[in-house]
Tab-separated table of C-alpha atoms and ligand atoms in Angstrom:
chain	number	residue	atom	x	y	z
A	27	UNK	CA	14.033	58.976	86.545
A	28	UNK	CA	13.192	55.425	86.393
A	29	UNK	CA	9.136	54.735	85.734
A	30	UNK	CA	7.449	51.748	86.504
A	31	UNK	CA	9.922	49.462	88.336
A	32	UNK	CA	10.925	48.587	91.519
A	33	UNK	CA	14.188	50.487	92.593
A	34	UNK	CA	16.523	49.859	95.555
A	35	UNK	CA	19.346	51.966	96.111
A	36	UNK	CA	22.423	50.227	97.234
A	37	UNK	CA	24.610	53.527	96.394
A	38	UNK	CA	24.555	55.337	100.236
A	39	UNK	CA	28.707	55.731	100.358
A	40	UNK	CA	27.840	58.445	96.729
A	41	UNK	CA	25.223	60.702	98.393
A	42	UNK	CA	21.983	59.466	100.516
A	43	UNK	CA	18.313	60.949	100.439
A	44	UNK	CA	17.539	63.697	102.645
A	45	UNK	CA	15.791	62.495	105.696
A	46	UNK	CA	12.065	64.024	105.481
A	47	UNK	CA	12.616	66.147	109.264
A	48	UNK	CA	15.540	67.858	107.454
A	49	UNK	CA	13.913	68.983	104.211
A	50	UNK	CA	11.134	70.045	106.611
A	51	UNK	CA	13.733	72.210	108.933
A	52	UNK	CA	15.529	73.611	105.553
A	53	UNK	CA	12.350	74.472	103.885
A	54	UNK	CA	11.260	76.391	106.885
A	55	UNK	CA	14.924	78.216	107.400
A	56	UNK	CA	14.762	78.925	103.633
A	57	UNK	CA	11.340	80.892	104.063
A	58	UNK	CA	11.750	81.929	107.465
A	59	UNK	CA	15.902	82.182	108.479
A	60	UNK	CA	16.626	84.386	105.650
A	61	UNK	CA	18.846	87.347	107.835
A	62	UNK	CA	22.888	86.786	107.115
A	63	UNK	CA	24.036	85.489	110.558
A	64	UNK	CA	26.262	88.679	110.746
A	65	UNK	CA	24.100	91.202	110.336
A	66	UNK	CA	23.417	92.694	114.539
A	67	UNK	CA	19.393	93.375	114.004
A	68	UNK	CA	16.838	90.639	115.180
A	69	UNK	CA	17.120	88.984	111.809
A	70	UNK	CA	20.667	88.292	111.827
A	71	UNK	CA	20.742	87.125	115.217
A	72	UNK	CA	17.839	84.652	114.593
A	73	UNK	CA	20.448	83.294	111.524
A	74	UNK	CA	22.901	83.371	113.854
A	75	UNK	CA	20.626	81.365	116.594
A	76	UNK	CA	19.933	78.623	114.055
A	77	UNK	CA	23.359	78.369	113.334
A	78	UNK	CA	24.994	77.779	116.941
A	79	UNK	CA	21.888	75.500	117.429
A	80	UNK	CA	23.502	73.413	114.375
A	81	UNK	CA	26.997	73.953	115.190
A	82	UNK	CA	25.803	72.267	118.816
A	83	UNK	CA	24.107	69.230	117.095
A	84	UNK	CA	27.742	68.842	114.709
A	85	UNK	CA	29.727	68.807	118.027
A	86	UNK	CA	27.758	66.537	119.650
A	87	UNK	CA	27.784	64.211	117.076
A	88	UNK	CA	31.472	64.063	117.360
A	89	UNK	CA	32.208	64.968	120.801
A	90	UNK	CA	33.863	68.269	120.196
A	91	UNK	CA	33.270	71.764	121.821
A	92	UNK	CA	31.168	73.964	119.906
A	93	UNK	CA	33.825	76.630	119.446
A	94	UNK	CA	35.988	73.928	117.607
A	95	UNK	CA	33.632	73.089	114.505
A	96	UNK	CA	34.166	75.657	111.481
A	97	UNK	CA	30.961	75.109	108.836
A	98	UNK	CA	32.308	74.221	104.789
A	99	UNK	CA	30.202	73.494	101.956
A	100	UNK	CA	30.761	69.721	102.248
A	101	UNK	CA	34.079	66.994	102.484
A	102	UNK	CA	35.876	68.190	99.683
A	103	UNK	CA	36.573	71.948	101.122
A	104	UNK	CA	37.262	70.216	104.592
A	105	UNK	CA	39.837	68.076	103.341
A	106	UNK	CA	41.223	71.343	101.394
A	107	UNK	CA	40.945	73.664	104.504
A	108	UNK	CA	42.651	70.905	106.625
A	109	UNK	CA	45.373	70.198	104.337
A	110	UNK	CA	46.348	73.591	102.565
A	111	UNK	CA	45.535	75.284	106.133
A	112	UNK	CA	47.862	73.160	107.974
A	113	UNK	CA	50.780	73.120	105.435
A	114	UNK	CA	50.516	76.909	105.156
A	115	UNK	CA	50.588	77.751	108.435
A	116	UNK	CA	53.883	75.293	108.864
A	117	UNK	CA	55.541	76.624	106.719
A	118	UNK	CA	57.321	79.046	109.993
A	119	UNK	CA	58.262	76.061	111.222
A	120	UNK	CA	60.016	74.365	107.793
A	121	UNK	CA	57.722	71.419	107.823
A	122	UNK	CA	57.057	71.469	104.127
A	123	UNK	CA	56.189	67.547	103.767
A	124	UNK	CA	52.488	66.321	103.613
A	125	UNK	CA	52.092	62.514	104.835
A	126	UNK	CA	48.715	60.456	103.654
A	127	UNK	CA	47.822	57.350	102.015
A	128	UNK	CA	47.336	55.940	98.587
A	129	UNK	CA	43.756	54.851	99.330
A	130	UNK	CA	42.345	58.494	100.244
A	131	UNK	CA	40.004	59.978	98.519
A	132	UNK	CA	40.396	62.513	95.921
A	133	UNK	CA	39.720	65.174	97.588
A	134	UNK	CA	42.824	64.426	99.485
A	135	UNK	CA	44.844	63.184	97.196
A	136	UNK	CA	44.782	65.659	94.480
A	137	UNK	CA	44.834	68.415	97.185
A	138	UNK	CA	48.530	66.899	98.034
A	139	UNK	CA	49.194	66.646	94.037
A	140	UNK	CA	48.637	70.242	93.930
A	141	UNK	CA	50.493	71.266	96.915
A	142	UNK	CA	53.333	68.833	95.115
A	143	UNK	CA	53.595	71.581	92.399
A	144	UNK	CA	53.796	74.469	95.156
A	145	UNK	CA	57.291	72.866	96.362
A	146	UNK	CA	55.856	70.827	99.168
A	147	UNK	CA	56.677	66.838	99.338
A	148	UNK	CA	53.654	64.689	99.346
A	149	UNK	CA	54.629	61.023	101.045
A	150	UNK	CA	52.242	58.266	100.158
A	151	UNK	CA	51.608	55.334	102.284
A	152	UNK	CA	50.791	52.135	101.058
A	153	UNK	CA	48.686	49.684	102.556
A	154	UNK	CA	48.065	46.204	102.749
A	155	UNK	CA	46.270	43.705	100.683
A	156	UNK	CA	43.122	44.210	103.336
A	157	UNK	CA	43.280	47.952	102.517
A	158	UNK	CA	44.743	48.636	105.819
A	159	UNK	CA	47.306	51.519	106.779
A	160	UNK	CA	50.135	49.727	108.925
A	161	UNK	CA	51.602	51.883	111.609
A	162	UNK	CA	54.839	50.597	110.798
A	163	UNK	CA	54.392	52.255	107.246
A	164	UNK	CA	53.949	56.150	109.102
A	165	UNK	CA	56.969	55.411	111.487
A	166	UNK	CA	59.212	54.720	108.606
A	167	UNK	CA	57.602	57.770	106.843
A	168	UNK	CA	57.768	59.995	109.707
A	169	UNK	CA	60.253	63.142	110.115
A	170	UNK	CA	60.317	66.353	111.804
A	171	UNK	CA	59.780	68.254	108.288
A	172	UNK	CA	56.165	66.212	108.362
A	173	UNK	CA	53.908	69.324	108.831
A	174	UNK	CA	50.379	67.276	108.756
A	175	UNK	CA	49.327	63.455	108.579
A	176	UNK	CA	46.348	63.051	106.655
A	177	UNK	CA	44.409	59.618	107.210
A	178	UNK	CA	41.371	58.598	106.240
A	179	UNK	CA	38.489	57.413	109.294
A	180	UNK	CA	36.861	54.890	106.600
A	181	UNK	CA	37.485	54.151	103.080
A	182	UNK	CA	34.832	55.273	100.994
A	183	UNK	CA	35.078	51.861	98.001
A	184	UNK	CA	36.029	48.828	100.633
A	185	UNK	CA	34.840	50.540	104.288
A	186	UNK	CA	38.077	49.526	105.827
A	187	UNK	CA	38.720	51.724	109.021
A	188	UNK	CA	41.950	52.831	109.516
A	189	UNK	CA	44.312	52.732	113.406
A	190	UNK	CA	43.812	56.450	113.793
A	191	UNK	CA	44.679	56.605	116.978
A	192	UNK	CA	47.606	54.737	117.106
A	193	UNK	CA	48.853	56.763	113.846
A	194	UNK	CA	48.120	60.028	115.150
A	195	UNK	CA	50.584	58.856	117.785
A	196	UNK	CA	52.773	58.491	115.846
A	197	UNK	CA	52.327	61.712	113.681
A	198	UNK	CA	52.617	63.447	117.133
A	199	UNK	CA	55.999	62.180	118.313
A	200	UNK	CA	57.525	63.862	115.488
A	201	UNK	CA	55.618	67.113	116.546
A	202	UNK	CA	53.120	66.521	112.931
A	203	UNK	CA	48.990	67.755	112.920
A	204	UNK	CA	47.114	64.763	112.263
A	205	UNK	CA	43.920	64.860	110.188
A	206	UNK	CA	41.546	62.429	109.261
A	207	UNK	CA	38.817	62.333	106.515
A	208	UNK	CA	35.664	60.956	108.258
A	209	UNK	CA	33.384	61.718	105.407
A	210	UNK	CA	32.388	57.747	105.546
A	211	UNK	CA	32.381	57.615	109.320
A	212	UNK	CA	30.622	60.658	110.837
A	213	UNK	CA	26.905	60.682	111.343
A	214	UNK	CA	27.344	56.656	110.172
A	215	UNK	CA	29.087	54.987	113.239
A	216	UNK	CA	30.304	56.340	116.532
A	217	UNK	CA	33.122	59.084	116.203
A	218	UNK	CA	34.823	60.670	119.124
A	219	UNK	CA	37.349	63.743	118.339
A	220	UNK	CA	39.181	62.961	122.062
A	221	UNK	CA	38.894	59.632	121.886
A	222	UNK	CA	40.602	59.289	118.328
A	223	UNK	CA	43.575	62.012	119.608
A	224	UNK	CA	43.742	63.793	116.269
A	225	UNK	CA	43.567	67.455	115.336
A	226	UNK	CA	41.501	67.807	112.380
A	227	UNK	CA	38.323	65.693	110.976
A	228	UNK	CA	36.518	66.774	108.047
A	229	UNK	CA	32.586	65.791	107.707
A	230	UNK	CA	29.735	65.682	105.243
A	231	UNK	CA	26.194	66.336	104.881
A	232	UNK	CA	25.204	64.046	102.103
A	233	UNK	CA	26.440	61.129	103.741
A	234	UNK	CA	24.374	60.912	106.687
A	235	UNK	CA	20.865	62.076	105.071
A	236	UNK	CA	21.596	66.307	105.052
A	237	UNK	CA	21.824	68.335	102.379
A	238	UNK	CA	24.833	68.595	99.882
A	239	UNK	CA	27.181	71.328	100.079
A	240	UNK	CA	26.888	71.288	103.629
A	241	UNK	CA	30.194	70.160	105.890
A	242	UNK	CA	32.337	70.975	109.076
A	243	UNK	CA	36.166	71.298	109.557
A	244	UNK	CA	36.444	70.289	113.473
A	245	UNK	CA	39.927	72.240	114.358
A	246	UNK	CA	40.807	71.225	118.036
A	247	UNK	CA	41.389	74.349	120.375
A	248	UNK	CA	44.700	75.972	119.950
A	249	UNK	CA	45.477	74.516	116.429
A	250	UNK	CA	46.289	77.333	113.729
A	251	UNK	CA	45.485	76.853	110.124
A	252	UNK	CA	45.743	79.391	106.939
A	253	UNK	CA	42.162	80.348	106.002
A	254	UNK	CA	41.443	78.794	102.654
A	255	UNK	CA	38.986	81.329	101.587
A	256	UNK	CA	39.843	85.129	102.620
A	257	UNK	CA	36.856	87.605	102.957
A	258	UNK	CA	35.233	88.737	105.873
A	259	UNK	CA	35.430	87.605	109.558
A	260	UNK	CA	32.746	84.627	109.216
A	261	UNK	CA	33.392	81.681	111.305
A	262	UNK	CA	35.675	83.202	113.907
A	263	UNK	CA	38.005	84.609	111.584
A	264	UNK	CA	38.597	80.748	109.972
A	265	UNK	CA	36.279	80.148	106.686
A	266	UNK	CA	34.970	83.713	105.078
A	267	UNK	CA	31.826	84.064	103.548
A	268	UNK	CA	28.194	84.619	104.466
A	269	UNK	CA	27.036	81.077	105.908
A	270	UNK	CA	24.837	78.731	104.143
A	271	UNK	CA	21.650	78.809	106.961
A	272	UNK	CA	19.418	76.526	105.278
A	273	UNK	CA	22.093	73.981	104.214
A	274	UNK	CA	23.514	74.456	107.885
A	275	UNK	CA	20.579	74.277	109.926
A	276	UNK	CA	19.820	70.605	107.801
A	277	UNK	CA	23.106	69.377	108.809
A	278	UNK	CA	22.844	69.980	112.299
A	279	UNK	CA	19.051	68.316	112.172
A	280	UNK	CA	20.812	65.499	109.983
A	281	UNK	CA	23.763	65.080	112.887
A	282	UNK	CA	21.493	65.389	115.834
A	283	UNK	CA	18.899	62.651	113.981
A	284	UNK	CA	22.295	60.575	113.453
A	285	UNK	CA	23.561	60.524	116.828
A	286	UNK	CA	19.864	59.119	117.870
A	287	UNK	CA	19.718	56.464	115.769
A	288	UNK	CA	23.905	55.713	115.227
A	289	UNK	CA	24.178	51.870	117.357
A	290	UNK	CA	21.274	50.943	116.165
A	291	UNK	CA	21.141	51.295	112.896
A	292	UNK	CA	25.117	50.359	112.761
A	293	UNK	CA	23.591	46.539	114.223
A	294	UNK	CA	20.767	46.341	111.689
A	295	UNK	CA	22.968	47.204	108.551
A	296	UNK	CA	26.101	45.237	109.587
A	297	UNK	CA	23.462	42.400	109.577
A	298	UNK	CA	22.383	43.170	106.317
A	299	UNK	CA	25.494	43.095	104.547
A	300	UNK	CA	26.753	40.424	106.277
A	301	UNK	CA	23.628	38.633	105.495
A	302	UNK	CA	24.204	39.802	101.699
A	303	UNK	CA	28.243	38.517	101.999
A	304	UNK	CA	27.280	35.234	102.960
A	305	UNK	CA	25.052	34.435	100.022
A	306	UNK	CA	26.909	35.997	97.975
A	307	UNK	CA	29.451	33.856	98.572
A	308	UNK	CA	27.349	30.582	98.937
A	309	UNK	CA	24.781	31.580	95.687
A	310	UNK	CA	27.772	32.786	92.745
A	311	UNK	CA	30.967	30.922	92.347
A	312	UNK	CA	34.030	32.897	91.804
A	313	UNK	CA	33.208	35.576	93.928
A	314	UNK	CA	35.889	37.546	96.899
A	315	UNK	CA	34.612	40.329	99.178
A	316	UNK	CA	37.342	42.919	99.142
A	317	UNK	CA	39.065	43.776	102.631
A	318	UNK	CA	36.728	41.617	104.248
A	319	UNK	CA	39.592	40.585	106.783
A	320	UNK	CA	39.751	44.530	108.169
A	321	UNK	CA	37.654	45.864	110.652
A	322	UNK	CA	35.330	47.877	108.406
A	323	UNK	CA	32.098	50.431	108.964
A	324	UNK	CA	29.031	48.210	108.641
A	325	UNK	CA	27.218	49.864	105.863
A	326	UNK	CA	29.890	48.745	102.980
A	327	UNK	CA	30.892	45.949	100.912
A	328	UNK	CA	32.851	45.329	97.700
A	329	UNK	CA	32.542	42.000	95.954
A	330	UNK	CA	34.513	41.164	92.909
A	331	UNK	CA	32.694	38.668	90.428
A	332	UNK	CA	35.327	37.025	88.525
A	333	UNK	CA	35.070	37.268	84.732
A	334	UNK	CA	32.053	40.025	84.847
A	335	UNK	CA	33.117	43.197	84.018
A	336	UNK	CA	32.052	45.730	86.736
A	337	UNK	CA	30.390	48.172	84.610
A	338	UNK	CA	28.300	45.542	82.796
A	339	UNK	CA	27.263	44.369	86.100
A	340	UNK	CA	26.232	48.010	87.042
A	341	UNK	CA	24.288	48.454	84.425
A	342	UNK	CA	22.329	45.114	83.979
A	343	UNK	CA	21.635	46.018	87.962
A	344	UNK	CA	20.702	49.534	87.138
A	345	UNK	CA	18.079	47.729	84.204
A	346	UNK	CA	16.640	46.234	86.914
A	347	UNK	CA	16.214	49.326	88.990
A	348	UNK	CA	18.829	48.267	91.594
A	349	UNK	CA	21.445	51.220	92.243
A	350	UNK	CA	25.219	49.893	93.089
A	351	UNK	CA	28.480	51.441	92.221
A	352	UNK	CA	32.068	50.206	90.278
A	353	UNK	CA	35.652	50.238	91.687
A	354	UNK	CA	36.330	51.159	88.527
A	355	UNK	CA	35.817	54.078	86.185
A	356	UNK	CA	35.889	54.268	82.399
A	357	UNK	CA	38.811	56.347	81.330
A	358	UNK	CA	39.471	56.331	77.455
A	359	UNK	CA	37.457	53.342	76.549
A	360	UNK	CA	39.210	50.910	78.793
A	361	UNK	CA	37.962	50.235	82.282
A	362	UNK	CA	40.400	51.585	84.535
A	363	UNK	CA	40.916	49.947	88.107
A	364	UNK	CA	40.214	52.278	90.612
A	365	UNK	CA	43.013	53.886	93.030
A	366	UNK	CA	42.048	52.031	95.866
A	367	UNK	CA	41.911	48.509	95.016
A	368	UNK	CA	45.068	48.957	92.641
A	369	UNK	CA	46.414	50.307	95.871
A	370	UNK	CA	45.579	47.197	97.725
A	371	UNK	CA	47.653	45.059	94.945
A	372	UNK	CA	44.668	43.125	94.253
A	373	UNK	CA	44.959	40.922	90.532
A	374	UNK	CA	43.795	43.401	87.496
A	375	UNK	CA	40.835	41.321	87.230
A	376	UNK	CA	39.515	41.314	90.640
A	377	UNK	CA	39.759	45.292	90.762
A	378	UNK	CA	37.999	45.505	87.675
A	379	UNK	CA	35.234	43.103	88.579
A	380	UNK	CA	34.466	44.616	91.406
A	381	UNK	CA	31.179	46.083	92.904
A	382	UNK	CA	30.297	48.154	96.011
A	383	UNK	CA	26.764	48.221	97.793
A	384	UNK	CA	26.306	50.465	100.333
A	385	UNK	CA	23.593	50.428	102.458
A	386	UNK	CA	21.417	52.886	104.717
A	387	UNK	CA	18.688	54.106	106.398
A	388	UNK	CA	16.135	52.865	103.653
A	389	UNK	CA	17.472	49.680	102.913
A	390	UNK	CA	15.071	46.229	104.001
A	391	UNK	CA	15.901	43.197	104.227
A	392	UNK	CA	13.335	42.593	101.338
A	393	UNK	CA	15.467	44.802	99.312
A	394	UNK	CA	18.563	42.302	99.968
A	395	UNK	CA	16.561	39.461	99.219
A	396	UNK	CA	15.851	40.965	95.861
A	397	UNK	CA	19.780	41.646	94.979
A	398	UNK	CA	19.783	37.826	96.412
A	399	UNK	CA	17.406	36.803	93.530
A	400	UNK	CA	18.500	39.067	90.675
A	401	UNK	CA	22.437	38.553	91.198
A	402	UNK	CA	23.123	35.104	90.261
A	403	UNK	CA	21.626	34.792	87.220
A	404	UNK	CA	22.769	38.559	85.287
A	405	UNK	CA	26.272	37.306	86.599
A	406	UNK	CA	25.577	33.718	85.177
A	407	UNK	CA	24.519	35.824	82.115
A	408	UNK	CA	27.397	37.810	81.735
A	409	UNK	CA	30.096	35.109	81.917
A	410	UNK	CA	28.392	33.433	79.782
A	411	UNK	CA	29.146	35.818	76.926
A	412	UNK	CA	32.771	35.819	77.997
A	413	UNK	CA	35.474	33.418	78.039
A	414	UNK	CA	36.039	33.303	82.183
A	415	UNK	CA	39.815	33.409	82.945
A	416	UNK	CA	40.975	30.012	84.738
A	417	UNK	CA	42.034	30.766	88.016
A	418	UNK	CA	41.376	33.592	90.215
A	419	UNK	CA	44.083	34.772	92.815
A	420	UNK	CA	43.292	35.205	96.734
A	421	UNK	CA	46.614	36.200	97.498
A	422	UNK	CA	46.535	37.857	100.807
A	423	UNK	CA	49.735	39.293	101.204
A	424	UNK	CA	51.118	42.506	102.509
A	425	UNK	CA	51.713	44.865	99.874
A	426	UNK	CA	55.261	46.785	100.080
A	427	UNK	CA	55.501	48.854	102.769
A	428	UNK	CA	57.914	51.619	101.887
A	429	UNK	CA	56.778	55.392	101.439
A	430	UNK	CA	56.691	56.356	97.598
A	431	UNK	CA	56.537	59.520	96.030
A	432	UNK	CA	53.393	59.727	94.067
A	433	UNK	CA	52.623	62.954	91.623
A	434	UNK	CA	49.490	61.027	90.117
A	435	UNK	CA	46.977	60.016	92.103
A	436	UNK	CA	44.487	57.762	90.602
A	437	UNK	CA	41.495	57.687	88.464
A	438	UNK	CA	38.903	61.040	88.958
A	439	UNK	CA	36.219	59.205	89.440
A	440	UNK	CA	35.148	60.814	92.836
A	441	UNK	CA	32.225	59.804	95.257
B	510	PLP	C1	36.001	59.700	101.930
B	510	PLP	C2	35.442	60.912	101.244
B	510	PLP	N1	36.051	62.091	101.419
B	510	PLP	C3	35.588	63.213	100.840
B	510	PLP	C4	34.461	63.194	100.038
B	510	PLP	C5	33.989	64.451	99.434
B	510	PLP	O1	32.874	64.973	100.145
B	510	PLP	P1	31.873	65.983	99.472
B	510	PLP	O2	31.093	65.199	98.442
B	510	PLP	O3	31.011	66.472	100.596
B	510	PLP	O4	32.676	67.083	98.870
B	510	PLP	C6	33.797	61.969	99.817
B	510	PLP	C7	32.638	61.904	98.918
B	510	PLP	O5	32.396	60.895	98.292
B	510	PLP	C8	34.295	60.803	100.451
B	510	PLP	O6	33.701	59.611	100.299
């Protein structure tokens, strides 16, 4: 806990405060919704009330049927269920190959690690420099052993959106599930199950103002996935275990509060950080924004200051109460570029000089002109105690587009 200054929090892609009406609703279902949702007397089937009233609010938020949205405790089990589900149940049909992308997030990518050492093939696609899967990388990747295609909505570092729909095209020719990780989109900007033409889409709690360790697995009618956790009949036979009311019933108060507010707040934060880009730009020499040329959700950018290390940065910020995050994480004393903007092919240096704010709900444009102030002279500051490198590289080329066979995904630094 910081005492006595001013903090901002530019950190909203880790985890965001829970809005005040959903600690209200939780603290009320946590004193008052205490029956297990199974149980057949009046206080189960006020549990269970609360819970299709939440399950309603998820679907809405994503334009799914109510029947279609299985409750998880958060992103990371999603991805799990959707991945380890969709390979298992595949298996029948010899489609033992898992397709996905070098820029997902852990969650994913060490899900498809393990399944690597379960004798399934994990195919990773790269992307461009912009941090953008190509459509001609899945064609060339695609085969009728594919048994799910696993792409990422958003990215969670750079906020690059990915062509879903016109990859889960593609994943469907070759008769492939598509999934896609919308931890960074759902509850954040519009989302549409029907309109994207996928099968799967994992969501979060935590990123749109609910409570952590609270999530949804949409699963469109008629798909069939292996249950991930085995146990009783919860969830219509799909995720076992006695629901999480409380954490549920914020969710569904988080997702209906989203969909309210989702255009709006989408115009007012894109202006923000677009606001914060420019000056950026104009204020501190030597500065890129990362896979600023992609379409990207408008709450996210990630700015590399040449010659500052990114963790220096982070914490001279954090002195000054301002709360940002590193595309890098510290692994063995050296500062190790993270997965995503290595992925991208960006120079060493830029990766490791780079920064991500994230905006939301409680972010003011007073708070941006603050960042505005503070910025240029801690990076002025910190290049000053190093020797800056002479030339910095823009190069904004493709990076290779064949499928490689990864067993290592990146750096564990998760959020
Ligand atoms: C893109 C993405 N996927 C998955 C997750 C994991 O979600 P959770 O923290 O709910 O497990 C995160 C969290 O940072 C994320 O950003």
């Amino acid at each position: 806990m910081i005492v006595g200054i001013v903090r901002n929090y530019f950190d909203y892609n880790a985890t965001t405060p829970v809005h005040p009406e959903v600690v209200e609703a939780v603290a009320r279902a946590l004193a008052d919704t205490f029956g297990n949702a199974s149980s057949v007397h009046g206080f189960g089937q006020q549990a269970k009330a609360a819970l299709d009233e939440a399950r309603a609010s998820v679907a809405d938020l994503i334009g799914a049927d109510v029947a279609e949205v299985v409750f998880t405790a958060g992103g990371t089990e999603s991805d799990n269920f959707a991945l380890r589900g969709a390979a298992e149940a595949q298996e029948a049909r010899n489609r033992r190959r898992i397709v996905t992308t070098a820029i997902e997030h852990e969650a994913v990518l060490n899900t498809c690690r393990h399944l690597g050492r379960r004798g399934y093939t994990c195919t990773i696609l790269p992307v461009t420099t912009h941090g953008v899967v190509t459509p001609a990388a899945l064609s060339e990747a695609m085969g009728d052993d594919v048994a799910v295609v696993s792409v990422m909505h958003a990215n969670n570092e750079i906020g690059t959106v990915q062509p879903i729909e016109e990859l889960a095209t593609i994943a469907h020719a070759q008769g492939a599930l598509f999934h896609t990780d919308a931890v960074q989109t759902a509850g954040k900007v519009p989302v549409n199950v029907r309109a994207l033409g996928i099968d799967l889409l994992s969501l979060s709690g935590h990123k749109f103002y609910g409570p952590k360790g609270s999530g949804a697995l949409w699963i469109r009618r008629g798909v069939r996935l292996a249950p991930i956790l085995t146990g009783g009949r919860h969830e219509r036979n799909r995720r076992a275990g006695t629901e999480n009311v409380p954490g549920l019933v914020g969710l569904g108060v988080a997702a209906r509060l989203a969909k309210a507010s989702l255009v709006g707040e989408g115009i007012r934060l894109a202006a923000m950080r677009d606001r914060l880009e420019r000056t950026v730009l104009e204020r501190i020499p030597k500065t890129t924004v990362n896979g600023v040329r992609a379409l990207r959700v408008p709450n996210t950018t990630n700015i590399s200051f040449e010659g500052v290390e990114a963790e220096s940065l982070l914490i001279a910020l954090d002195l000054e109460g301002i709360a940002v995050s590193t595309g890098s994480a510290c692994s063995s004393g050296t500062l190790e570029p993270s997965h995503v903007l290595k992925a991208m092919n960006l120079p060493t240096g830029r990766a490791q000089n780079a920064i991500r704010f994230s905006l939301g709900r409680g972010t003011t444009d007073e708070e941006i002109d603050r960042l505005l102030d503070l910025l240029p002279p801690i990076v002025e500051k910190l290049r000053s105690l190093v020797r800056m490198p002479k030339t910095s590289s823009l190069v904004e080329a493709h990076g290779p587009l064949t499928t490689l066979t990864v067993s290592s995904p990146g750096s564990s630094h998760s959020r």
